[in-house]
Structures are given as C-alpha cells and as structure tokens.
Coordinates of C-alpha atoms in Angstrom, one line a residue:
Chain R
X1 CA 0.0 0.0 0.0
X2 CA 2.8 2.4 0.9
X3 CA 4.5 1.6 -2.3
X4 CA 1.3 2.4 -4.2
X5 CA 0.9 5.7 -2.4
X6 CA 4.6 6.6 -3.0
X7 CA 4.1 5.9 -6.7
X8 CA 0.9 8.0 -6.8
X9 CA 2.3 10.9 -4.9
X10 CA 5.6 10.9 -6.8
X11 CA 3.5 10.9 -10.0
X12 CA 1.2 13.7 -8.8
X13 CA 4.2 15.9 -7.8
X14 CA 6.0 15.3 -11.1
X15 CA 2.7 16.2 -12.8
X16 CA 2.8 19.7 -11.4
X17 CA 5.9 20.2 -13.6
X18 CA 3.8 19.3 -16.7
X19 CA 1.0 21.7 -15.4
X20 CA 3.5 24.5 -15.3
X21 CA 4.4 24.1 -18.9
X22 CA 0.7 23.7 -19.9
X23 CA -0.3 26.9 -18.1
X24 CA 1.8 28.9 -20.5
X25 CA -0.1 27.5 -23.4
X26 CA -3.5 28.1 -21.8
X27 CA -2.8 31.8 -21.1
X28 CA -2.0 32.6 -24.7
X29 CA -4.7 30.3 -26.1
X30 CA -7.4 32.0 -24.0
X31 CA -6.4 35.5 -24.9
X32 CA -5.6 35.2 -28.5
X33 CA -6.9 31.8 -29.7
X34 CA -3.4 30.8 -30.8
X35 CA -1.8 27.5 -29.9
X36 CA 1.6 28.9 -29.3
X37 CA 4.0 26.2 -30.5
X38 CA 6.9 28.6 -29.4
X39 CA 6.1 28.1 -25.7
X40 CA 8.8 25.4 -25.5
X41 CA 11.3 27.6 -27.2
X42 CA 10.4 30.5 -24.9
X43 CA 10.9 28.2 -21.9
X44 CA 14.4 27.2 -23.2
X45 CA 15.3 30.7 -24.0
X46 CA 14.3 31.9 -20.5
X47 CA 16.2 29.2 -18.7
X48 CA 19.3 29.7 -20.9
X49 CA 19.3 33.4 -20.2
X50 CA 19.1 32.8 -16.5
X51 CA 22.0 30.3 -16.5
X52 CA 24.2 32.4 -18.8
X53 CA 23.7 35.5 -16.6
X54 CA 24.5 33.4 -13.6
X55 CA 27.7 32.1 -15.2
X56 CA 28.6 35.6 -16.1
X57 CA 28.7 36.3 -12.4
X58 CA 25.3 37.6 -11.5
X59 CA 23.8 36.3 -8.3
X60 CA 20.8 34.0 -8.8
X61 CA 18.0 36.5 -7.8
X62 CA 19.5 39.2 -10.1
X63 CA 19.8 36.7 -13.0
X64 CA 16.1 35.7 -12.5
X65 CA 15.0 39.4 -12.5
X66 CA 17.0 40.1 -15.6
X67 CA 15.5 37.1 -17.3
X68 CA 12.0 38.3 -16.4
X69 CA 12.8 41.6 -18.1
X70 CA 14.2 39.9 -21.1
X71 CA 11.0 37.8 -21.4
X72 CA 8.9 41.0 -21.2
X73 CA 11.0 42.6 -24.0
X74 CA 10.6 39.4 -26.1
X75 CA 6.8 39.4 -25.6
X76 CA 6.6 43.1 -26.8
X77 CA 8.7 42.2 -29.8
X78 CA 6.6 39.1 -30.7
X79 CA 3.4 41.1 -30.4
X80 CA 4.7 43.9 -32.6
X81 CA 6.4 41.8 -35.2
X82 CA 4.2 38.6 -35.4
X83 CA 0.8 39.0 -33.9
X84 CA -0.2 42.5 -34.9
X85 CA 0.5 42.1 -38.6
X86 CA -1.4 38.8 -38.6
X87 CA -4.4 39.9 -36.7
X88 CA -7.7 38.4 -38.0
X89 CA -5.9 35.7 -40.0
X90 CA -7.0 32.1 -39.6
X91 CA -5.8 30.0 -36.7
X92 CA -3.6 27.8 -38.9
X93 CA -1.8 30.9 -40.1
X94 CA -1.1 32.0 -36.6
X95 CA -0.1 28.5 -35.6
X96 CA 2.4 28.3 -38.4
X97 CA 3.8 31.7 -37.4
X98 CA 4.4 30.4 -33.8
X99 CA 6.0 27.3 -35.3
X100 CA 8.4 29.5 -37.2
X101 CA 8.9 31.6 -34.2
X102 CA 9.9 28.6 -32.1
X103 CA 12.8 27.8 -34.5
X104 CA 13.9 31.4 -34.6
X105 CA 14.0 31.7 -30.8
X106 CA 15.7 28.3 -30.4
X107 CA 18.3 29.2 -33.0
X108 CA 18.8 32.6 -31.5
X109 CA 19.1 31.2 -28.0
X110 CA 21.7 28.6 -28.9
X111 CA 23.6 30.9 -31.2
X112 CA 24.0 33.5 -28.5
X113 CA 24.4 31.3 -25.5
X114 CA 25.8 28.0 -26.8
X115 CA 24.3 24.6 -27.3
X116 CA 26.1 22.6 -24.6
X117 CA 24.3 21.2 -21.6
X118 CA 24.4 23.6 -18.6
X119 CA 23.9 22.6 -15.1
X120 CA 21.5 24.7 -13.0
X121 CA 21.6 24.4 -9.2
X122 CA 18.6 25.8 -7.4
X123 CA 20.0 24.7 -4.1
X124 CA 17.5 22.0 -3.5
X125 CA 18.8 18.5 -3.5
X126 CA 16.9 15.8 -5.2
X127 CA 16.9 13.5 -2.3
X128 CA 13.9 11.8 -0.8
X129 CA 12.5 12.8 2.6
X130 CA 10.2 10.7 4.7
X131 CA 6.8 11.9 5.6
X132 CA 5.1 9.2 7.8
X133 CA 6.0 6.0 6.1
X134 CA 6.2 7.5 2.7
X135 CA 9.2 8.8 0.8
X136 CA 8.8 11.9 -1.2
X137 CA 11.3 13.7 -3.4
X138 CA 12.3 17.0 -1.9
X139 CA 12.7 18.6 -5.3
X140 CA 9.3 17.5 -6.4
X141 CA 7.8 19.1 -3.3
X142 CA 9.6 22.3 -4.0
X143 CA 8.4 22.2 -7.6
X144 CA 4.8 21.6 -6.6
X145 CA 4.9 24.4 -4.1
X146 CA 6.3 26.8 -6.7
X147 CA 3.6 25.8 -9.1
X148 CA 1.0 26.3 -6.4
X149 CA 2.3 29.8 -5.6
X150 CA 2.4 30.7 -9.3
X151 CA -1.2 29.5 -9.8
X152 CA -2.3 31.5 -6.8
X153 CA -0.7 34.7 -8.1
X154 CA -2.2 34.1 -11.6
X155 CA -5.7 33.6 -10.0
X156 CA -5.4 36.9 -8.1
X157 CA -4.2 38.6 -11.2
X158 CA -7.1 37.3 -13.3
X159 CA -9.9 37.8 -10.8
X160 CA -9.0 40.9 -8.8
X161 CA -7.3 43.3 -11.1
X162 CA -8.6 45.4 -14.0
X163 CA -6.0 43.9 -16.3
X164 CA -7.3 40.4 -15.3
X165 CA -10.9 41.3 -16.0
X166 CA -9.9 42.8 -19.3
X167 CA -8.0 39.6 -20.2
X168 CA -11.0 37.5 -19.4
X169 CA -13.2 39.9 -21.4
X170 CA -10.9 39.6 -24.4
X171 CA -11.0 35.8 -24.0
X172 CA -14.8 35.8 -23.9
X173 CA -15.5 38.2 -26.7
X174 CA -12.8 40.0 -28.6
X175 CA -15.1 42.3 -30.6
X176 CA -17.2 43.4 -27.6
X177 CA -13.9 44.0 -25.7
X178 CA -12.7 46.2 -28.6
X179 CA -16.0 48.1 -28.8
X180 CA -15.7 49.2 -25.1
X181 CA -12.2 50.5 -25.6
X182 CA -10.0 47.6 -24.4
X183 CA -6.7 47.7 -26.2
X184 CA -6.2 44.3 -27.7
X185 CA -2.5 44.8 -28.5
X186 CA -1.8 45.8 -24.9
X187 CA -3.6 42.7 -23.6
X188 CA -1.6 40.4 -26.0
X189 CA 1.7 42.0 -24.8
X190 CA 0.7 41.3 -21.2
X191 CA -0.4 37.8 -21.8
X192 CA 2.8 36.9 -23.8
X193 CA 4.9 38.5 -21.1
X194 CA 3.1 36.5 -18.4
X195 CA 3.4 33.3 -20.4
X196 CA 7.1 34.1 -20.8
X197 CA 7.5 34.4 -17.1
X198 CA 5.6 31.2 -16.5
X199 CA 8.0 29.7 -19.1
X200 CA 10.9 31.0 -17.1
X201 CA 9.7 29.3 -13.9
X202 CA 9.0 26.0 -15.7
X203 CA 12.3 26.2 -17.5
X204 CA 14.3 26.7 -14.3
X205 CA 12.6 23.8 -12.6
X206 CA 12.9 21.5 -15.6
X207 CA 16.4 22.8 -16.2
X208 CA 17.5 22.0 -12.7
X209 CA 16.2 18.5 -13.1
X210 CA 17.6 17.5 -16.5
X211 CA 20.1 20.3 -17.3
X212 CA 19.5 23.4 -19.4
X213 CA 19.8 22.2 -23.0
X214 CA 18.0 22.1 -26.3
X215 CA 15.8 19.1 -25.2
X216 CA 14.1 21.5 -22.8
X217 CA 12.1 22.9 -25.7
X218 CA 10.7 19.5 -26.3
X219 CA 8.7 19.6 -23.0
X220 CA 6.0 21.2 -25.2
X221 CA 5.3 17.7 -26.5
X222 CA 4.6 16.6 -22.9
X223 CA 2.2 19.6 -22.5
X224 CA 0.0 18.5 -25.4
X225 CA -1.6 15.5 -23.8
X226 CA -2.0 17.5 -20.6
X227 CA -3.9 20.2 -22.6
X228 CA -6.0 17.6 -24.4
X229 CA -7.0 16.1 -21.1
X230 CA -7.5 19.3 -19.1
X231 CA -8.8 21.5 -21.9
X232 CA -7.0 24.3 -23.7
X233 CA -9.0 27.1 -22.1
X234 CA -8.7 26.5 -18.3
X235 CA -5.8 27.0 -16.0
X236 CA -7.6 24.7 -13.5
X237 CA -7.7 22.2 -16.4
X238 CA -4.0 22.5 -17.0
X239 CA -3.3 21.7 -13.4
X240 CA -5.8 18.8 -13.3
X241 CA -4.4 17.5 -16.6
X242 CA -0.8 17.7 -15.4
X243 CA -1.7 15.8 -12.2
X244 CA -3.6 13.1 -14.1
X245 CA -0.8 12.6 -16.6
X246 CA 1.9 12.6 -13.9
X247 CA 0.1 10.1 -11.7
X248 CA -1.1 7.9 -14.6
X249 CA 2.4 7.7 -16.1
X250 CA 4.0 6.7 -12.8
X251 CA 1.4 4.1 -12.0
X252 CA 1.4 2.7 -15.5
X253 CA 5.2 2.4 -15.6
X254 CA 5.3 0.6 -12.3
X255 CA 2.3 -1.7 -12.6
X256 CA 1.7 -2.2 -16.3
X257 CA 5.3 -1.6 -17.4
X258 CA 6.7 -5.0 -16.6
X259 CA 3.8 -6.7 -18.5
X260 CA 4.5 -4.6 -21.6
X261 CA 8.3 -4.8 -21.4
X262 CA 8.7 -1.4 -19.7
X263 CA 9.4 2.0 -21.3
X264 CA 5.7 3.1 -21.1
X265 CA 6.3 6.6 -19.8
X266 CA 7.2 8.2 -23.2
X267 CA 3.9 7.3 -24.8
X268 CA 1.4 6.6 -22.1
X269 CA 0.3 10.2 -21.8
X270 CA -0.6 10.2 -25.5
X271 CA -2.5 7.0 -25.1
X272 CA -4.5 8.6 -22.3
X273 CA -5.1 11.8 -24.3
X274 CA -6.4 9.7 -27.2
X275 CA -8.9 8.0 -24.9
X276 CA -10.0 11.4 -23.6
X277 CA -10.5 12.7 -27.2
X278 CA -13.0 9.9 -27.7
X279 CA -15.1 10.8 -24.7
X280 CA -14.4 14.4 -23.9
X281 CA -13.0 16.2 -26.9
X282 CA -13.0 19.6 -25.1
X283 CA -11.1 18.2 -22.2
X284 CA -12.2 18.0 -18.6
X285 CA -12.4 21.8 -18.1
X286 CA -12.4 23.0 -21.6
X287 CA -14.8 25.8 -22.9
X288 CA -18.0 24.8 -21.3
X289 CA -19.5 27.7 -23.2
X290 CA -22.2 29.4 -21.1
X291 CA -25.0 30.0 -23.5
X292 CA -28.6 30.6 -23.2
X293 CA -30.9 30.6 -26.2
Chain Y
X1 CA -8.3 59.4 -51.6
X2 CA -9.9 62.3 -53.3
X3 CA -13.0 62.9 -51.3
X4 CA -15.1 66.0 -51.1
X5 CA -15.4 66.8 -47.5
X6 CA -19.1 67.4 -46.8
X7 CA -20.6 70.1 -44.7
X8 CA -18.8 69.1 -41.5
X9 CA -18.6 72.8 -40.7
X10 CA -22.2 72.6 -39.4
X11 CA -21.6 72.3 -35.7
X12 CA -24.8 70.4 -34.7
X13 CA -23.8 67.2 -36.6
X14 CA -22.1 64.9 -34.2
X15 CA -21.6 62.1 -36.8
X16 CA -21.3 62.5 -40.5
X17 CA -21.0 59.5 -42.7
X18 CA -20.2 60.4 -46.3
X19 CA -20.8 58.1 -49.1
X20 CA -19.1 55.0 -47.6
X21 CA -18.5 51.7 -49.3
X22 CA -17.6 48.6 -47.4
X23 CA -15.9 45.6 -48.9
X24 CA -15.6 42.2 -47.1
X25 CA -12.7 39.9 -47.9
X26 CA -11.6 42.3 -50.7
X27 CA -14.5 41.2 -52.9
X28 CA -18.0 41.3 -51.3
X29 CA -19.7 44.6 -51.4
X30 CA -21.9 45.0 -48.3
X31 CA -22.5 48.7 -48.3
X32 CA -22.3 50.9 -51.4
X33 CA -22.6 54.7 -50.9
X34 CA -24.3 55.2 -47.6
X35 CA -24.4 58.8 -46.3
X36 CA -26.1 59.8 -43.0
X37 CA -25.9 62.5 -40.4
X38 CA -26.6 62.4 -36.7
X39 CA -27.2 65.6 -34.9
X40 CA -25.8 66.0 -31.4
X41 CA -28.2 64.4 -29.0
X42 CA -30.5 62.8 -31.6
X43 CA -31.9 59.3 -31.8
X44 CA -31.6 58.1 -35.4
X45 CA -33.1 54.9 -36.6
X46 CA -31.6 52.8 -39.4
X47 CA -34.4 50.7 -40.9
X48 CA -34.3 47.9 -43.3
X49 CA -34.6 44.1 -43.8
X50 CA -32.1 41.5 -42.8
X51 CA -28.9 41.9 -44.8
X52 CA -29.7 45.4 -46.0
X53 CA -26.5 46.8 -44.7
X54 CA -27.5 48.3 -41.3
X55 CA -25.1 46.3 -39.2
X56 CA -22.2 46.8 -41.6
X57 CA -22.9 50.6 -41.6
X58 CA -22.7 50.6 -37.8
X59 CA -19.6 48.5 -37.9
X60 CA -18.0 50.8 -40.4
X61 CA -18.6 53.7 -38.0
X62 CA -17.3 52.0 -34.9
X63 CA -14.3 50.4 -36.7
X64 CA -15.4 46.9 -35.9
X65 CA -15.4 46.1 -39.6
X66 CA -11.7 45.7 -39.4
X67 CA -12.1 42.7 -37.0
X68 CA -14.4 41.2 -39.6
X69 CA -11.8 41.3 -42.3
X70 CA -13.6 44.1 -44.1
X71 CA -12.6 47.7 -44.8
X72 CA -14.0 51.0 -45.9
X73 CA -13.0 51.2 -49.5
X74 CA -14.5 54.6 -50.2
X75 CA -15.9 57.6 -48.4
X76 CA -15.2 59.0 -45.0
X77 CA -16.6 59.3 -41.5
X78 CA -16.4 62.3 -39.3
X79 CA -17.2 62.3 -35.6
X80 CA -17.3 65.6 -33.7
X81 CA -15.5 67.3 -36.7
X82 CA -12.6 64.8 -36.7
X83 CA -11.9 62.3 -39.4
X84 CA -12.3 58.9 -37.8
X85 CA -12.4 56.8 -41.0
X86 CA -10.7 53.5 -40.3
X87 CA -9.9 54.3 -36.7
X88 CA -9.5 51.3 -34.4
X89 CA -12.6 50.6 -32.4
X90 CA -10.9 50.9 -29.0
X91 CA -9.5 54.3 -30.0
X92 CA -12.9 55.5 -31.1
X93 CA -14.4 54.4 -27.8
X94 CA -12.0 56.8 -26.1
X95 CA -13.5 59.6 -28.3
X96 CA -17.0 58.8 -27.2
X97 CA -18.5 56.4 -29.7
X98 CA -19.5 53.0 -28.4
X99 CA -21.0 50.1 -30.3
X100 CA -23.5 47.6 -28.8
X101 CA -23.1 44.7 -31.1
X102 CA -26.0 42.7 -32.6
X103 CA -26.9 39.7 -30.5
X104 CA -25.9 41.0 -27.1
X105 CA -22.2 40.3 -26.9
X106 CA -21.8 40.3 -23.1
X107 CA -18.8 38.6 -21.5
X108 CA -20.5 35.3 -20.5
X109 CA -17.9 34.1 -18.0
X110 CA -17.7 37.4 -16.2
X111 CA -20.2 38.5 -13.5
X112 CA -22.8 41.2 -14.5
X113 CA -20.9 43.7 -12.3
X114 CA -17.5 42.8 -13.9
X115 CA -19.1 43.3 -17.3
X116 CA -20.2 46.7 -16.3
X117 CA -16.8 47.5 -14.7
X118 CA -15.0 46.6 -17.8
X119 CA -16.9 49.3 -19.6
X120 CA -15.5 51.8 -17.1
X121 CA -11.8 50.8 -17.6
X122 CA -11.1 53.2 -20.4
X123 CA -12.1 56.2 -18.2
X124 CA -9.5 55.1 -15.7
X125 CA -12.0 55.6 -12.9
X126 CA -10.9 55.4 -9.3
X127 CA -12.6 52.9 -7.0
X128 CA -15.1 55.4 -5.6
X129 CA -15.9 56.9 -9.1
X130 CA -16.3 53.4 -10.4
X131 CA -18.8 52.6 -7.7
X132 CA -20.7 55.8 -8.3
X133 CA -20.8 55.1 -12.0
X134 CA -22.1 51.6 -11.3
X135 CA -24.8 53.0 -9.1
X136 CA -25.9 55.3 -11.9
X137 CA -26.2 52.3 -14.2
X138 CA -28.2 50.4 -11.6
X139 CA -30.5 53.3 -11.2
X140 CA -31.2 53.3 -15.0
X141 CA -31.3 49.5 -15.3
X142 CA -32.5 48.2 -11.9
X143 CA -32.8 44.6 -13.2
X144 CA -29.1 44.4 -13.4
X145 CA -28.6 45.2 -9.7
X146 CA -30.4 42.1 -8.7
X147 CA -28.1 40.0 -10.8
X148 CA -24.9 41.8 -10.2
X149 CA -23.0 38.6 -9.0
X150 CA -24.5 36.3 -11.6
X151 CA -22.3 35.1 -14.5
X152 CA -23.6 37.2 -17.5
X153 CA -24.0 34.1 -19.6
X154 CA -26.7 32.8 -17.2
X155 CA -28.9 35.9 -17.4
X156 CA -32.0 36.2 -19.6
X157 CA -32.0 37.7 -23.1
X158 CA -33.5 40.9 -21.9
X159 CA -31.0 41.2 -19.1
X160 CA -28.1 40.6 -21.4
X161 CA -29.4 43.3 -23.8
X162 CA -29.6 45.7 -20.8
X163 CA -26.2 44.6 -19.6
X164 CA -24.7 45.3 -23.1
X165 CA -26.3 48.7 -23.0
X166 CA -25.2 49.4 -19.4
X167 CA -21.6 48.3 -20.2
X168 CA -21.6 50.7 -23.2
X169 CA -22.9 53.5 -21.0
X170 CA -20.0 52.9 -18.5
X171 CA -17.6 54.2 -21.2
X172 CA -19.2 57.6 -20.8
X173 CA -20.3 57.8 -24.5
X174 CA -21.6 60.8 -26.5
X175 CA -23.0 58.4 -29.2
X176 CA -24.2 54.9 -28.8
X177 CA -24.5 52.6 -31.9
X178 CA -27.1 50.1 -31.0
X179 CA -27.6 47.1 -33.3
X180 CA -31.0 45.3 -33.2
X181 CA -31.8 45.8 -29.5
X182 CA -35.2 44.2 -29.9
X183 CA -33.9 40.9 -31.4
X184 CA -35.5 37.9 -29.8
X185 CA -37.1 39.8 -27.0
X186 CA -40.7 39.9 -25.8
X187 CA -42.6 43.1 -26.8
X188 CA -42.8 44.3 -23.3
X189 CA -39.0 44.2 -22.9
X190 CA -38.5 45.9 -26.2
X191 CA -40.7 48.8 -25.0
X192 CA -38.7 48.9 -21.7
X193 CA -35.4 49.1 -23.5
X194 CA -36.5 51.8 -25.9
X195 CA -38.0 53.7 -23.0
X196 CA -34.6 53.6 -21.3
X197 CA -33.0 54.8 -24.5
X198 CA -35.4 57.8 -24.8
X199 CA -34.9 58.6 -21.1
X200 CA -31.0 58.5 -21.4
X201 CA -31.3 60.6 -24.6
X202 CA -33.4 63.3 -22.9
X203 CA -31.7 63.4 -19.5
X204 CA -28.0 62.7 -20.5
X205 CA -28.0 64.1 -24.0
X206 CA -26.5 60.8 -25.3
X207 CA -27.0 60.3 -29.1
X208 CA -28.2 57.0 -30.4
X209 CA -28.0 55.3 -33.8
X210 CA -30.4 52.3 -33.6
X211 CA -30.5 49.7 -36.4
X212 CA -33.9 48.0 -36.2
X213 CA -36.2 45.7 -38.0
X214 CA -38.9 46.6 -35.6
X215 CA -40.0 49.7 -37.5
X216 CA -42.9 50.7 -35.3
X217 CA -41.1 50.8 -32.0
X218 CA -38.0 52.4 -33.6
X219 CA -39.8 55.2 -35.2
X220 CA -41.9 55.9 -32.1
X221 CA -38.7 56.7 -30.2
X222 CA -36.4 58.1 -32.9
X223 CA -36.2 61.7 -34.2
X224 CA -35.0 60.8 -37.7
X225 CA -34.8 57.7 -39.7
X226 CA -33.0 56.2 -42.7
X227 CA -34.3 53.3 -44.8
X228 CA -31.6 51.1 -46.1
X229 CA -32.0 48.6 -48.9
X230 CA -29.3 46.6 -50.7
X231 CA -26.5 48.6 -49.1
X232 CA -28.0 52.0 -50.1
X233 CA -30.1 54.7 -48.4
X234 CA -33.5 54.6 -50.3
X235 CA -35.5 56.9 -48.0
X236 CA -34.9 59.3 -45.1
X237 CA -36.8 61.8 -43.1
X238 CA -38.2 62.8 -39.7
X239 CA -39.4 59.7 -37.8
X240 CA -43.0 61.0 -37.7
X241 CA -43.2 61.4 -41.5
X242 CA -41.6 57.9 -42.1
X243 CA -44.1 56.4 -39.6
X244 CA -47.0 57.8 -41.5
X245 CA -45.7 56.6 -44.8
X246 CA -47.8 53.8 -46.3
X247 CA -45.0 51.8 -47.8
X248 CA -42.6 51.8 -44.8
X249 CA -43.6 48.3 -43.8
X250 CA -42.5 47.0 -47.2
X251 CA -38.9 47.6 -46.2
X252 CA -39.4 45.8 -42.9
X253 CA -40.8 42.8 -44.8
X254 CA -38.0 43.0 -47.3
X255 CA -40.4 43.8 -50.1
X256 CA -39.7 46.4 -52.8
X257 CA -41.4 49.7 -53.0
X258 CA -44.1 50.0 -55.6

C-alpha cells in the first residue's frame, strides 16, 4: 500500500511540472486563440538566459529578475512583429507563425548562448525525505509548491485586477472588448509576457532536473496530452491534466510496465489523451460555453 | 483618396457618414454609398430588412469592420468634426463612440458587475468613481442590480441586452451605436429598452443610432430615420413622417417599394 501511495504521490508531484508548462499555453490560447508552439522555445530561451547570466557572475535572484525583463521585451517584440501584422488571420496561419517563431527563438538562444548542456543548481537537493511512512522527493515538493504559488498569483491577477478582468473579457468576446475601448495589443503584450515568465519558472525547474539544454524545448510535447485532457482554455484544467498525466504515467510504468516490457512513460500520456479525445474532446475543463438561447 | 469633405462645418452634426462603401474579404460589397448624419443628442433609426447593410454601416462607423476582415474602400466618417475613418474601435471608444453589437455580446464568464466595470476601464475611474458610475447604471437599469453577482451568460436575453447597453454607458459615451436591440425579446421588454434609450437621450444628451427591423417601435422613439436597402439609403426623413408613410412596412418585410 505504501508503495502504491509513493508511486501515486511521486507521479502527482511530477505532474505539477507538466502543469507549469501547460499553463503557459492556456494563457496565450485563451487571450488570442493561438496554440503557441513557441512556448517550449520561450521556456528554453528563458532558462538559458538565466543560466548564462549566472555564469557571467550575476547572483541568482538578479539573474532571474534580468531574465524576467528579457522575457517581457521578447513578448513586446513578438506582439509587434508577429501578432499585430497577422491579426484576424486564420488559426492555422497563426499556428504556423508560432511554429516558425519557435525555430527562430531556439536558434537565437543557442547561437547567442551556446548549445552545450548547462547545469543549474537551485540549491534544492533531489533526495527523498520521509513523511510518515512515505518517501517523497524534496525537489518534487519544491516544484509543486512553486507551481502552487504561481497559480495563486495568476488567480489573483485574473480575478482581482482590471488587467485580469480585461484579459477575461478579451478571451470571452474579442469584438465586444474592442468596442468598449479595451486595447487588444496591450492585452496580448501582457499575456505573452506572463506566459514568458511562467515559461521561465517552468524552464528553471525542468532545467534544474535535467540540465539546461536544447531538449528543454521538447517539453511542449509533454504539455500536449496535458492540454487535451485538461482542456485548452482553463488553468484549472491544465493543473488537473498535469496531475492526471503525472500520476497515470508513474502508475502505468510501475504496474503495467513489466507486462509490456517497460518504457511506457514516453507514450502513455498520448494514449491517455487519445482516450480522452473519444469521450471528452473539449477536455475536462475546456470551454463549457455558457450559453442561453 | 480624393473625397469631397461634406458640410462638416455645421456644428450640430455629431456624426457625418459620407458616401461610404464597405468591402468584405476584398470582394464582397456590403454597403455601397451610404451617407447619413446624426445631430448632437439625436436618436436616429436605421431601418431595413435583414442583410440590407444596417449592421455593416454601424460596424464601419465603430471600426469593428476591421475585426471582420472588411474595410471601408470609399468615403469618410467624421465624428465631432474629426476624421475617424478606419480608426481602431478601441480608440474610437475613447473619443466617445461605443458600439453595442447585434446579438448581445456580453462577456458570459464574467459576472454582471464585472461586465459593467470593464466598460469603465477606459475612463480610468478610481474605486469610488467606479462605484458611483455603477450605481448610476443600476438606477437606470435596476434589473441588473439584482443579478450583479451572476455570470452574465446565465442571465436572460432581456437582461443581457440591458447589460450590453449598461456596459456601453459605462464608457461615458456621446454616441451609442445600437444594433437590433429588440432581437428575440418579448414586446414588453423591447418597450422597456426603448423607454430607457429615450430617457437617457433626454436626460443625459446621449445620441443613439439604432439599427432596427422593428419599424414601429424604432420610429416611435427616434427623431429621424434612414431606410436602407441593398446597401443604399433609399429613403430618409423625420421619424414621424416615415411612420405615417404607407410603404414603410414593405422595407421591414423586405419587399420592394411600388
């Protein structure tokens, strides 16, 4: 029983790392209807920035702050150079634009900062601690707490501030938002900046775990099943989706793995997502449009 | 663009639309050569059948056409003496023109009160001013006060229409463009909404351009009317004269004038 709980909790905690990546997608998708393929590249770019600045001698908090500023500048540049000229185009056009963008950002990041694997030490050791009878990874706990705090801050931002209400207004009805004077370009800038900062947090946590390197940008592929399960339009869904994927992966690997010859983790999330597509194509928390005829 | 600037020197005209043509997707002509004027503090009705070009005309004025992949290919629009042709809708809202879109586009996931507050953002109201502005709206539209915490998407059609109007009023407009406020509403609610429009017009000097298929109600509350057919103005005049006209209902039914 303890072993089962350990597996489950380990999976849930690891799942928060997926949620973090997925939240970046949800933010941009909600506000601009774009599936931002470049989220992974932004995550890599942010983490590389932070590590490079740290290597250049900046203390860690300063490097993080500088990386946040860089992500804001990047968001402004993307809004001006990519989104604004393409406003009103079809979704597939915008998707292709972000696909192109992801290669540009990746190339730029590696060109400027090098392609070798960099170590990132957040000062938290990845050793298990014992709670009751159960062993839990200290790093996973830290990552989950960070994700929790981030979600709390985002919830406050969305529900309590004028910017948040404007963001939700744009997500609900872009035209109506425009007609009452909400500046769509400003909203996009803010959303992309926030998604960049979320990407930085996710990039640092993933980077600390597996090294800051090109493969970081591939965590987007892990976010896809999370989004399909949780829904593209809900931050709550991204969290639930991440937890489900994390837990299911861990349990499947441990219990079903031996029967199937192991190595289930890389594909099990997609299998799960496919099953969800059959029964709930909008995801668990996706766009339950409130409508009254 | 070689356009003859019309008589914009006449100060009473708040809005002057001069011979505009609107093209969708670069090919489909929706409005061809509509001209109209709205005097400061007037209620003007745009009448005509479905698809006549009423909505497109309003969208051209407010700039929402751009979000529909359409553009004004000819003519110009002046508001308060300034050329606002092709101005982005959010900038126009800052100048005092607000558009209430056809079909009650409230923000369904936001509460009724947050919908209203979002209308006040452009005026950068402080907390106390915002509350005062909300109370004014609730005084005009008391039904909204009861539902203030309800998600807007869960309110009735009449409440949503009032909410869309109230949210527009929160921007502090001089001119409200109102598209089909009667659509899908019970007659008693339509009367109530037009009553509120008349009241706001008289007490706050807010101008209204109302696109309507419901000719009777619209002409009873408007000062002046334009009849639009196939993207053109085919008749215009003081509301009372139009109302007395025999053939006015042909437009409403989409028939042609004998």
